[in-house]
mmCIF file of C-alpha atoms in Angstrom:
data_model
loop_
_atom_site.group_PDB
_atom_site.id
_atom_site.type_symbol
_atom_site.label_atom_id
_atom_site.label_comp_id
_atom_site.label_asym_id
_atom_site.label_seq_id
_atom_site.Cartn_x
_atom_site.Cartn_y
_atom_site.Cartn_z
ATOM 1 C CA MET A 1 -3.273 -46.677 -6.345
ATOM 2 C CA ASP A 2 -4.284 -43.616 -4.485
ATOM 3 C CA VAL A 3 -2.795 -43.827 -1.074
ATOM 4 C CA LEU A 4 -3.599 -40.237 -0.200
ATOM 5 C CA ALA A 5 -5.521 -37.874 -2.369
ATOM 6 C CA LEU A 6 -5.554 -34.154 -1.645
ATOM 7 C CA GLU A 7 -7.798 -31.685 -3.245
ATOM 8 C CA GLY A 8 -7.431 -27.939 -3.579
ATOM 9 C CA SER A 9 -4.896 -25.472 -4.903
ATOM 10 C CA ILE A 10 -1.198 -25.962 -4.452
ATOM 11 C CA ASN A 11 -0.965 -22.194 -4.539
ATOM 12 C CA THR A 12 -1.933 -22.223 -0.843
ATOM 13 C CA VAL A 13 1.214 -24.129 -0.001
ATOM 14 C CA GLY A 14 3.282 -21.927 -2.354
ATOM 15 C CA TYR A 15 2.147 -18.789 -0.614
ATOM 16 C CA GLY A 16 2.949 -20.333 2.776
ATOM 17 C CA LEU A 17 6.448 -20.909 1.594
ATOM 18 C CA ALA A 18 6.679 -17.459 0.006
ATOM 19 C CA ALA A 19 5.733 -15.860 3.301
ATOM 20 C CA ILE A 20 8.651 -17.360 5.267
ATOM 21 C CA GLY A 21 11.348 -15.113 3.816
ATOM 22 C CA PRO A 22 9.468 -11.785 4.198
ATOM 23 C CA GLY A 23 8.379 -12.916 7.735
ATOM 24 C CA ILE A 24 12.015 -13.252 8.755
ATOM 25 C CA GLY A 25 12.824 -10.001 6.985
ATOM 26 C CA VAL A 26 10.110 -8.036 8.725
ATOM 27 C CA ALA A 27 11.212 -9.455 12.012
ATOM 28 C CA LEU A 28 14.745 -8.348 11.342
ATOM 29 C CA VAL A 29 13.660 -4.812 10.411
ATOM 30 C CA PHE A 30 11.650 -4.370 13.556
ATOM 31 C CA ALA A 31 14.300 -5.979 15.758
ATOM 32 C CA ALA A 32 16.942 -3.636 14.404
ATOM 33 C CA TYR A 33 14.674 -0.666 15.014
ATOM 34 C CA ILE A 34 13.872 -1.650 18.587
ATOM 35 C CA GLN A 35 17.467 -2.323 19.344
ATOM 36 C CA ALA A 36 18.542 0.941 17.756
ATOM 37 C CA SER A 37 16.084 3.006 19.623
ATOM 38 C CA ALA A 38 16.745 1.210 22.913
ATOM 39 C CA ARG A 39 20.382 2.032 22.632
ATOM 40 C CA GLN A 40 19.858 5.542 21.447
ATOM 41 C CA PRO A 41 16.347 6.705 22.243
ATOM 42 C CA GLU A 42 16.837 10.150 20.662
ATOM 43 C CA SER A 43 17.291 8.570 17.244
ATOM 44 C CA ALA A 44 13.872 6.862 17.392
ATOM 45 C CA GLY A 45 12.097 9.580 15.390
ATOM 46 C CA PHE A 46 14.764 9.728 12.683
ATOM 47 C CA ASN A 47 14.808 5.906 12.352
ATOM 48 C CA ARG A 48 10.969 5.613 12.105
ATOM 49 C CA THR A 49 10.910 6.681 8.466
ATOM 50 C CA TRP A 50 13.450 4.059 7.530
ATOM 51 C CA LEU A 51 11.549 1.557 9.707
ATOM 52 C CA VAL A 52 8.435 2.047 7.598
ATOM 53 C CA LEU A 53 10.410 2.089 4.302
ATOM 54 C CA GLY A 54 12.230 -1.060 5.148
ATOM 55 C CA PHE A 55 9.056 -2.804 6.346
ATOM 56 C CA ALA A 56 7.222 -1.885 3.218
ATOM 57 C CA LEU A 57 10.044 -3.053 0.856
ATOM 58 C CA VAL A 58 10.311 -6.384 2.667
ATOM 59 C CA GLU A 59 6.607 -6.845 2.914
ATOM 60 C CA ALA A 60 6.230 -6.357 -0.858
ATOM 61 C CA LEU A 61 7.758 -9.797 -1.393
ATOM 62 C CA ALA A 62 5.041 -11.535 0.675
ATOM 63 C CA LEU A 63 2.426 -9.569 -1.220
ATOM 64 C CA PHE A 64 3.834 -10.696 -4.537
ATOM 65 C CA GLY A 65 3.332 -14.226 -3.361
ATOM 66 C CA LEU A 66 -0.245 -13.498 -2.432
ATOM 67 C CA VAL A 67 -1.013 -11.887 -5.803
ATOM 68 C CA LEU A 68 0.689 -14.612 -7.685
ATOM 69 C CA ALA A 69 -1.188 -17.266 -5.762
ATOM 70 C CA PHE A 70 -4.378 -15.742 -7.072
ATOM 71 C CA ALA A 71 -3.158 -14.750 -10.487
ATOM 72 C CA ILE A 72 -1.695 -18.166 -11.538
ATOM 73 C CA GLY A 73 -4.251 -20.857 -11.941
ATOM 74 C CA GLY A 74 -6.829 -19.237 -9.605
ATOM 75 C CA MET B 1 -14.975 -33.178 15.680
ATOM 76 C CA SER B 2 -14.374 -31.271 12.490
ATOM 77 C CA GLY B 3 -18.059 -30.925 11.796
ATOM 78 C CA GLN B 4 -19.557 -31.111 8.354
ATOM 79 C CA LEU B 5 -19.531 -27.554 7.128
ATOM 80 C CA VAL B 6 -22.730 -27.257 5.173
ATOM 81 C CA VAL B 7 -22.405 -24.156 3.076
ATOM 82 C CA ALA B 8 -25.507 -22.107 2.987
ATOM 83 C CA GLN B 9 -26.909 -21.591 -0.510
ATOM 84 C CA ASP B 10 -26.130 -17.937 -1.092
ATOM 85 C CA LEU B 11 -22.863 -17.504 0.783
ATOM 86 C CA PRO B 12 -19.865 -17.167 -1.486
ATOM 87 C CA TRP B 13 -17.547 -19.614 0.125
ATOM 88 C CA PRO B 14 -14.537 -19.734 -0.087
ATOM 89 C CA PRO B 15 -13.964 -16.104 -0.923
ATOM 90 C CA SER B 16 -12.555 -15.663 -4.400
ATOM 91 C CA VAL B 17 -11.503 -13.027 -6.885
ATOM 92 C CA ASN B 18 -15.130 -12.873 -8.153
ATOM 93 C CA ASP B 19 -16.094 -11.110 -4.806
ATOM 94 C CA PHE B 20 -14.143 -8.144 -6.024
ATOM 95 C CA TYR B 21 -16.590 -7.556 -8.873
ATOM 96 C CA PRO B 22 -19.866 -6.297 -7.524
ATOM 97 C CA PRO B 23 -22.549 -5.837 -10.217
ATOM 98 C CA ALA B 24 -22.311 -2.595 -12.151
ATOM 99 C CA VAL B 25 -24.534 0.187 -10.895
ATOM 100 C CA ALA B 26 -25.389 1.589 -14.357
ATOM 101 C CA GLY B 27 -23.697 0.217 -17.420
ATOM 102 C CA PRO B 28 -20.092 -0.972 -17.575
ATOM 103 C CA TRP B 29 -18.598 2.518 -16.902
ATOM 104 C CA VAL B 30 -20.459 3.328 -13.673
ATOM 105 C CA THR B 31 -19.474 0.763 -11.067
ATOM 106 C CA LYS B 32 -19.241 0.921 -7.308
ATOM 107 C CA PHE B 33 -15.603 1.721 -7.696
ATOM 108 C CA THR B 34 -15.864 4.695 -10.011
ATOM 109 C CA LEU B 35 -18.604 6.120 -7.753
ATOM 110 C CA MET B 36 -16.293 5.646 -4.749
ATOM 111 C CA VAL B 37 -13.391 7.381 -6.524
ATOM 112 C CA TRP B 38 -15.630 10.329 -7.324
ATOM 113 C CA LEU B 39 -16.763 10.346 -3.761
ATOM 114 C CA ALA B 40 -13.186 10.392 -2.472
ATOM 115 C CA VAL B 41 -12.255 13.177 -4.839
ATOM 116 C CA GLY B 42 -15.285 15.178 -3.634
ATOM 117 C CA LEU B 43 -14.513 14.566 -0.020
ATOM 118 C CA VAL B 44 -10.902 15.676 -0.367
ATOM 119 C CA ILE B 45 -11.780 18.783 -2.336
ATOM 120 C CA ILE B 46 -14.649 19.829 -0.007
ATOM 121 C CA PHE B 47 -12.558 19.042 3.100
ATOM 122 C CA TYR B 48 -9.633 21.274 2.059
ATOM 123 C CA MET B 49 -11.856 24.003 0.635
ATOM 124 C CA ALA B 50 -13.903 24.170 3.840
ATOM 125 C CA ALA B 51 -10.834 24.098 6.022
ATOM 126 C CA TYR B 52 -9.248 26.997 4.239
ATOM 127 C CA ARG B 53 -12.296 29.074 3.370
ATOM 128 C CA ASN B 54 -11.737 31.240 6.421
ATOM 129 C CA PRO B 55 -8.285 30.530 7.892
ATOM 130 C CA LYS B 56 -7.611 31.845 11.329
ATOM 131 C CA LEU B 57 -4.442 32.353 13.402
ATOM 132 C CA VAL B 58 -5.947 30.087 16.043
ATOM 133 C CA PRO B 59 -7.297 27.223 13.878
ATOM 134 C CA SER B 60 -10.662 25.662 14.148
ATOM 135 C CA LYS B 61 -10.869 21.862 14.321
ATOM 136 C CA GLY B 62 -11.143 21.340 10.571
ATOM 137 C CA GLN B 63 -8.315 23.741 9.850
ATOM 138 C CA TRP B 64 -6.180 22.110 12.506
ATOM 139 C CA LEU B 65 -6.687 18.710 10.904
ATOM 140 C CA ALA B 66 -5.959 19.978 7.389
ATOM 141 C CA GLU B 67 -2.832 21.755 8.668
ATOM 142 C CA SER B 68 -1.689 18.613 10.557
ATOM 143 C CA VAL B 69 -1.930 16.464 7.497
ATOM 144 C CA TYR B 70 -0.148 19.087 5.415
ATOM 145 C CA GLY B 71 2.439 19.531 8.128
ATOM 146 C CA LEU B 72 2.994 15.779 8.353
ATOM 147 C CA VAL B 73 3.535 15.436 4.631
ATOM 148 C CA ARG B 74 5.726 18.532 4.293
ATOM 149 C CA ASP B 75 7.956 18.009 7.318
ATOM 150 C CA ASN B 76 8.039 14.238 7.837
ATOM 151 C CA ILE B 77 7.831 13.114 4.249
ATOM 152 C CA ALA B 78 8.827 15.824 1.750
ATOM 153 C CA ARG B 79 11.604 17.474 3.767
ATOM 154 C CA GLU B 80 12.934 14.245 5.129
ATOM 155 C CA GLN B 81 13.110 12.461 1.733
ATOM 156 C CA MET B 82 13.965 15.361 -0.594
ATOM 157 C CA GLY B 83 15.554 18.028 1.579
ATOM 158 C CA ASN B 84 14.431 21.592 1.411
ATOM 159 C CA ALA B 85 14.076 21.418 -2.370
ATOM 160 C CA GLY B 86 11.222 19.004 -1.850
ATOM 161 C CA ILE B 87 8.926 21.424 -0.139
ATOM 162 C CA ARG B 88 7.506 22.619 -3.489
ATOM 163 C CA PHE B 89 6.260 19.078 -4.044
ATOM 164 C CA ALA B 90 4.448 19.015 -0.623
ATOM 165 C CA PRO B 91 1.032 20.148 -1.925
ATOM 166 C CA TYR B 92 0.981 17.354 -4.497
ATOM 167 C CA PHE B 93 1.989 14.719 -2.027
ATOM 168 C CA THR B 94 -0.584 16.033 0.486
ATOM 169 C CA VAL B 95 -3.314 15.516 -2.042
ATOM 170 C CA LEU B 96 -1.927 12.079 -2.934
ATOM 171 C CA PHE B 97 -1.769 11.109 0.683
ATOM 172 C CA SER B 98 -5.375 12.339 1.376
ATOM 173 C CA PHE B 99 -6.801 10.658 -1.645
ATOM 174 C CA ILE B 100 -5.097 7.268 -0.926
ATOM 175 C CA LEU B 101 -6.048 7.537 2.711
ATOM 176 C CA VAL B 102 -9.681 8.225 1.988
ATOM 177 C CA THR B 103 -9.971 5.419 -0.659
ATOM 178 C CA ASN B 104 -8.174 2.989 1.670
ATOM 179 C CA ILE B 105 -10.459 3.849 4.585
ATOM 180 C CA PHE B 106 -13.394 2.946 2.352
ATOM 181 C CA SER B 107 -12.432 -0.721 2.886
ATOM 182 C CA ILE B 108 -13.871 -0.603 6.425
ATOM 183 C CA VAL B 109 -16.694 1.994 5.984
ATOM 184 C CA PRO B 110 -20.015 0.201 6.393
ATOM 185 C CA GLY B 111 -21.926 0.164 3.121
ATOM 186 C CA LEU B 112 -18.815 0.637 0.969
ATOM 187 C CA GLN B 113 -16.670 -2.168 2.504
ATOM 188 C CA ILE B 114 -14.129 -2.302 -0.277
ATOM 189 C CA SER B 115 -11.417 0.035 -1.313
ATOM 190 C CA PRO B 116 -11.136 1.090 -4.963
ATOM 191 C CA ASN B 117 -7.411 0.359 -4.458
ATOM 192 C CA ALA B 118 -8.307 -3.365 -4.271
ATOM 193 C CA HIS B 119 -8.509 -3.151 -8.015
ATOM 194 C CA ILE B 120 -5.044 -2.942 -9.674
ATOM 195 C CA ALA B 121 -6.241 -0.283 -12.127
ATOM 196 C CA PHE B 122 -6.382 2.516 -9.552
ATOM 197 C CA PRO B 123 -2.973 1.962 -7.914
ATOM 198 C CA ILE B 124 -1.445 1.675 -11.385
ATOM 199 C CA VAL B 125 -2.648 5.211 -12.293
ATOM 200 C CA LEU B 126 -1.384 6.601 -8.992
ATOM 201 C CA SER B 127 1.993 4.964 -9.431
ATOM 202 C CA ALA B 128 2.135 6.044 -13.102
ATOM 203 C CA ILE B 129 1.774 9.634 -11.952
ATOM 204 C CA SER B 130 4.658 9.241 -9.506
ATOM 205 C CA TYR B 131 6.704 7.471 -12.161
ATOM 206 C CA VAL B 132 6.254 10.288 -14.684
ATOM 207 C CA LEU B 133 6.877 12.807 -11.923
ATOM 208 C CA TYR B 134 10.248 11.486 -10.854
ATOM 209 C CA LEU B 135 11.398 10.905 -14.377
ATOM 210 C CA ALA B 136 10.375 14.367 -15.378
ATOM 211 C CA VAL B 137 11.988 15.943 -12.371
ATOM 212 C CA GLY B 138 15.167 14.042 -12.994
ATOM 213 C CA VAL B 139 15.381 14.934 -16.663
ATOM 214 C CA ARG B 140 14.484 18.513 -16.099
ATOM 215 C CA LYS B 141 17.045 18.960 -13.417
ATOM 216 C CA HIS B 142 19.951 17.052 -14.889
ATOM 217 C CA GLY B 143 19.203 16.689 -18.579
ATOM 218 C CA LEU B 144 18.395 13.354 -20.168
ATOM 219 C CA LEU B 145 21.907 12.018 -20.665
ATOM 220 C CA LYS B 146 23.194 13.014 -17.263
ATOM 221 C CA TYR B 147 20.066 11.682 -15.587
ATOM 222 C CA LEU B 148 20.490 8.355 -17.336
ATOM 223 C CA LYS B 149 24.111 8.230 -16.425
ATOM 224 C CA MET B 150 23.288 9.155 -12.827
ATOM 225 C CA SER B 151 20.702 6.409 -12.452
ATOM 226 C CA LEU B 152 22.417 3.716 -14.457
ATOM 227 C CA ILE B 153 26.093 3.974 -13.703
ATOM 228 C CA LEU B 154 27.348 3.526 -10.166
ATOM 229 C CA PRO B 155 30.580 5.408 -9.377
ATOM 230 C CA GLY B 156 33.668 3.657 -8.111
ATOM 231 C CA VAL B 157 33.045 0.299 -9.697
ATOM 232 C CA PRO B 158 35.596 -1.644 -11.778
ATOM 233 C CA TRP B 159 34.460 -1.254 -15.454
ATOM 234 C CA PRO B 160 33.724 -4.982 -16.245
ATOM 235 C CA MET B 161 31.110 -4.907 -13.499
ATOM 236 C CA HIS B 162 28.982 -2.410 -15.498
ATOM 237 C CA PHE B 163 27.895 -5.224 -17.771
ATOM 238 C CA LEU B 164 26.153 -6.676 -14.859
ATOM 239 C CA LEU B 165 25.262 -3.545 -12.977
ATOM 240 C CA ILE B 166 23.704 -1.404 -15.655
ATOM 241 C CA PRO B 167 20.861 -3.854 -16.503
ATOM 242 C CA ILE B 168 20.256 -4.359 -12.751
ATOM 243 C CA GLU B 169 20.103 -0.658 -12.153
ATOM 244 C CA PHE B 170 17.893 -0.119 -15.122
ATOM 245 C CA LEU B 171 15.544 -2.801 -13.904
ATOM 246 C CA GLN B 172 15.603 -1.366 -10.433
ATOM 247 C CA ASN B 173 15.041 2.258 -11.312
ATOM 248 C CA PHE B 174 12.726 2.173 -14.342
ATOM 249 C CA VAL B 175 10.733 -1.121 -13.976
ATOM 250 C CA VAL B 176 10.707 -2.489 -10.414
ATOM 251 C CA ARG B 177 10.061 0.813 -8.704
ATOM 252 C CA PRO B 178 6.738 1.742 -10.314
ATOM 253 C CA VAL B 179 5.522 -1.887 -10.410
ATOM 254 C CA THR B 180 6.194 -2.427 -6.740
ATOM 255 C CA LEU B 181 4.670 0.961 -5.855
ATOM 256 C CA ALA B 182 1.387 -0.015 -7.528
ATOM 257 C CA LEU B 183 1.435 -3.615 -6.499
ATOM 258 C CA ARG B 184 2.138 -2.973 -2.859
ATOM 259 C CA LEU B 185 -0.919 -0.756 -2.400
ATOM 260 C CA PHE B 186 -3.102 -3.089 -4.475
ATOM 261 C CA ALA B 187 -2.029 -6.225 -2.684
ATOM 262 C CA ASN B 188 -2.450 -4.754 0.737
ATOM 263 C CA MET B 189 -5.979 -3.682 0.047
ATOM 264 C CA PHE B 190 -6.767 -6.893 -1.823
ATOM 265 C CA ALA B 191 -5.509 -9.033 1.040
ATOM 266 C CA GLY B 192 -7.289 -6.948 3.608
ATOM 267 C CA HIS B 193 -10.626 -7.310 1.843
ATOM 268 C CA LEU B 194 -10.049 -11.040 1.489
ATOM 269 C CA LEU B 195 -9.188 -11.303 5.120
ATOM 270 C CA LEU B 196 -12.350 -9.600 6.192
ATOM 271 C CA LEU B 197 -14.341 -11.733 3.815
ATOM 272 C CA VAL B 198 -12.822 -14.954 5.235
ATOM 273 C CA PHE B 199 -13.786 -14.040 8.794
ATOM 274 C CA THR B 200 -17.243 -12.592 8.228
ATOM 275 C CA VAL B 201 -18.452 -14.973 5.575
ATOM 276 C CA GLY B 202 -16.700 -17.839 7.354
ATOM 277 C CA GLY B 203 -18.533 -16.851 10.495
ATOM 278 C CA PHE B 204 -21.881 -17.147 8.736
ATOM 279 C CA VAL B 205 -20.840 -20.413 7.192
ATOM 280 C CA MET B 206 -19.970 -21.780 10.601
ATOM 281 C CA LEU B 207 -23.220 -20.452 12.037
ATOM 282 C CA SER B 208 -25.234 -22.328 9.447
ATOM 283 C CA ALA B 209 -23.408 -25.626 10.073
ATOM 284 C CA ASP B 210 -25.432 -28.397 11.617
ATOM 285 C CA ASN B 211 -23.064 -28.843 14.549
ATOM 286 C CA LEU B 212 -23.483 -27.040 17.810
ATOM 287 C CA PHE B 213 -19.748 -26.853 18.497
ATOM 288 C CA VAL B 214 -19.046 -25.231 15.137
ATOM 289 C CA GLN B 215 -21.925 -22.827 15.566
ATOM 290 C CA VAL B 216 -20.585 -21.664 18.990
ATOM 291 C CA THR B 217 -17.042 -21.345 17.505
ATOM 292 C CA SER B 218 -18.315 -18.903 14.945
ATOM 293 C CA VAL B 219 -18.266 -16.264 17.718
ATOM 294 C CA PHE B 220 -14.488 -16.255 17.462
ATOM 295 C CA SER B 221 -14.699 -15.754 13.778
ATOM 296 C CA PHE B 222 -16.832 -12.647 14.214
ATOM 297 C CA VAL B 223 -14.483 -11.362 16.934
ATOM 298 C CA MET B 224 -11.596 -11.803 14.536
ATOM 299 C CA ALA B 225 -13.491 -9.940 11.888
ATOM 300 C CA ILE B 226 -13.882 -6.947 14.234
ATOM 301 C CA VAL B 227 -10.218 -7.098 15.214
ATOM 302 C CA MET B 228 -9.237 -7.351 11.596
ATOM 303 C CA ALA B 229 -11.312 -4.256 10.766
ATOM 304 C CA PHE B 230 -9.210 -2.267 13.193
ATOM 305 C CA PHE B 231 -6.084 -3.797 11.715
ATOM 306 C CA GLU B 232 -7.372 -2.704 8.260
ATOM 307 C CA ALA B 233 -7.628 0.849 9.561
ATOM 308 C CA LEU B 234 -3.945 0.649 10.581
ATOM 309 C CA VAL B 235 -2.944 -0.803 7.251
ATOM 310 C CA ALA B 236 -4.945 1.849 5.375
ATOM 311 C CA VAL B 237 -3.033 4.679 7.081
ATOM 312 C CA LEU B 238 0.284 2.908 6.852
ATOM 313 C CA GLN B 239 -0.084 2.091 3.099
ATOM 314 C CA ALA B 240 -0.973 5.665 2.281
ATOM 315 C CA TYR B 241 2.083 6.874 4.249
ATOM 316 C CA VAL B 242 4.307 4.284 2.596
ATOM 317 C CA PHE B 243 3.097 5.074 -0.911
ATOM 318 C CA VAL B 244 3.745 8.785 -0.453
ATOM 319 C CA THR B 245 7.031 8.258 1.390
ATOM 320 C CA LEU B 246 8.349 6.012 -1.426
ATOM 321 C CA SER B 247 7.149 8.429 -4.123
ATOM 322 C CA ALA B 248 8.982 11.189 -2.302
ATOM 323 C CA ASN B 249 11.981 9.060 -1.980
ATOM 324 C CA TYR B 250 12.102 8.374 -5.725
ATOM 325 C CA VAL B 251 11.626 12.067 -6.538
ATOM 326 C CA GLY B 252 14.417 12.750 -3.963
ATOM 327 C CA THR B 253 16.856 10.489 -5.757
ATOM 328 C CA SER B 254 16.015 12.284 -9.018
ATOM 329 C CA LEU B 255 16.700 15.641 -7.345
ATOM 330 C CA ALA B 256 19.926 14.499 -5.702
ATOM 331 C CA GLU B 257 23.244 15.830 -6.861
ATOM 332 C CA GLU B 258 25.478 13.463 -8.792
ATOM 333 C CA HIS B 259 27.176 11.056 -6.416
#
C-alpha cells in the first residue's frame, strides 16, 4: 500500500546533505578571518589570500556534491 | 495556493544538463564554446598588444588596466605564493588569469550567456597545464628522486606511519590537486549557469501559469535572476583568482627548499 509516494530524484536530498558540511566550513573560515582582522587590523591584507584559499578548498566539497548529483543517475 | 504550474511548450523546465549543449554552429568541431574560446584568446591578445604598443611613463587607461592586472598577479599572487623566485612565472599566470577571467565573464555577457568553463573539458586542459608545470618545475629544481621524496615523505614522523602517509601524500599531491583544480572552476561555472537558468526560465514558467498569484510572484524570480547575474560576476572574478592562486601555490611548493 502506498501511504505516501514521492517522485523525483533523491540526488536533490543528497546534495542538500552534502552542502551542510561545507556550509559550516565556509562559515568557520570567514568567522576566523573576521575575528583575526578585528583583533589585528593590520594583518587583514596578509590573511586575505589565505581566506580565499581556505574558502575555495572548503567550497570544493559542496561543488563535488553538486557535480555528483548530476553525474550519478541524472 | 500552490497553483498548477502549466509549463509552456518550448520552455526547458526543469533546467538539465542538456541545456549546456547548444546546437553546433557548423559541424561537430565548431560549437559555440570553441568560438567563445577563440574570442577570449583574441580579446586577451589584442588587449595586451594594444596596451603595450606605445607604453608611456604616465599610463593611459588601457595601459593602466593591463599594468594593474599584471601587478596584481605578480605581487599578490606570484610573490606571495612563491617568493621572489616566483616572479619569473608572473607572465604565465597573468595570461592564465586574464583568460579564465574573460571566459568566466562570458557567463553573464548577453548573447553568450554561458562560460566555456561550464564544460569540464576546458578546465581540465587549464589544470593539466598547471599540473605539468608544477611537476616539471619540481623535477627540474630538485631532480626526480629528491622531488618525489620531498613530496611523499613527511619529515619527523615515526617510520611505521609512512605506510599510511605515503599513499595519502601521493593522492594529495598527484591526484587530488589537479582534479580539484579543474573541478572547482567547472562546478562553479556549471552551478552559476544552472542558477541563472532556474531563475530566468522559472520566471517565464511562472508567468505562463494560469494563476494570477503565481504570475505576480514571477517578478521576484526575475529580480533574483538579476541579483544572481551580479553574484555571477563576483564568482567569475573570484574563481579566476582562486585558480591562479592555487596554481601558484602548487608551483611554490615545488620550488620550496626541502623541509
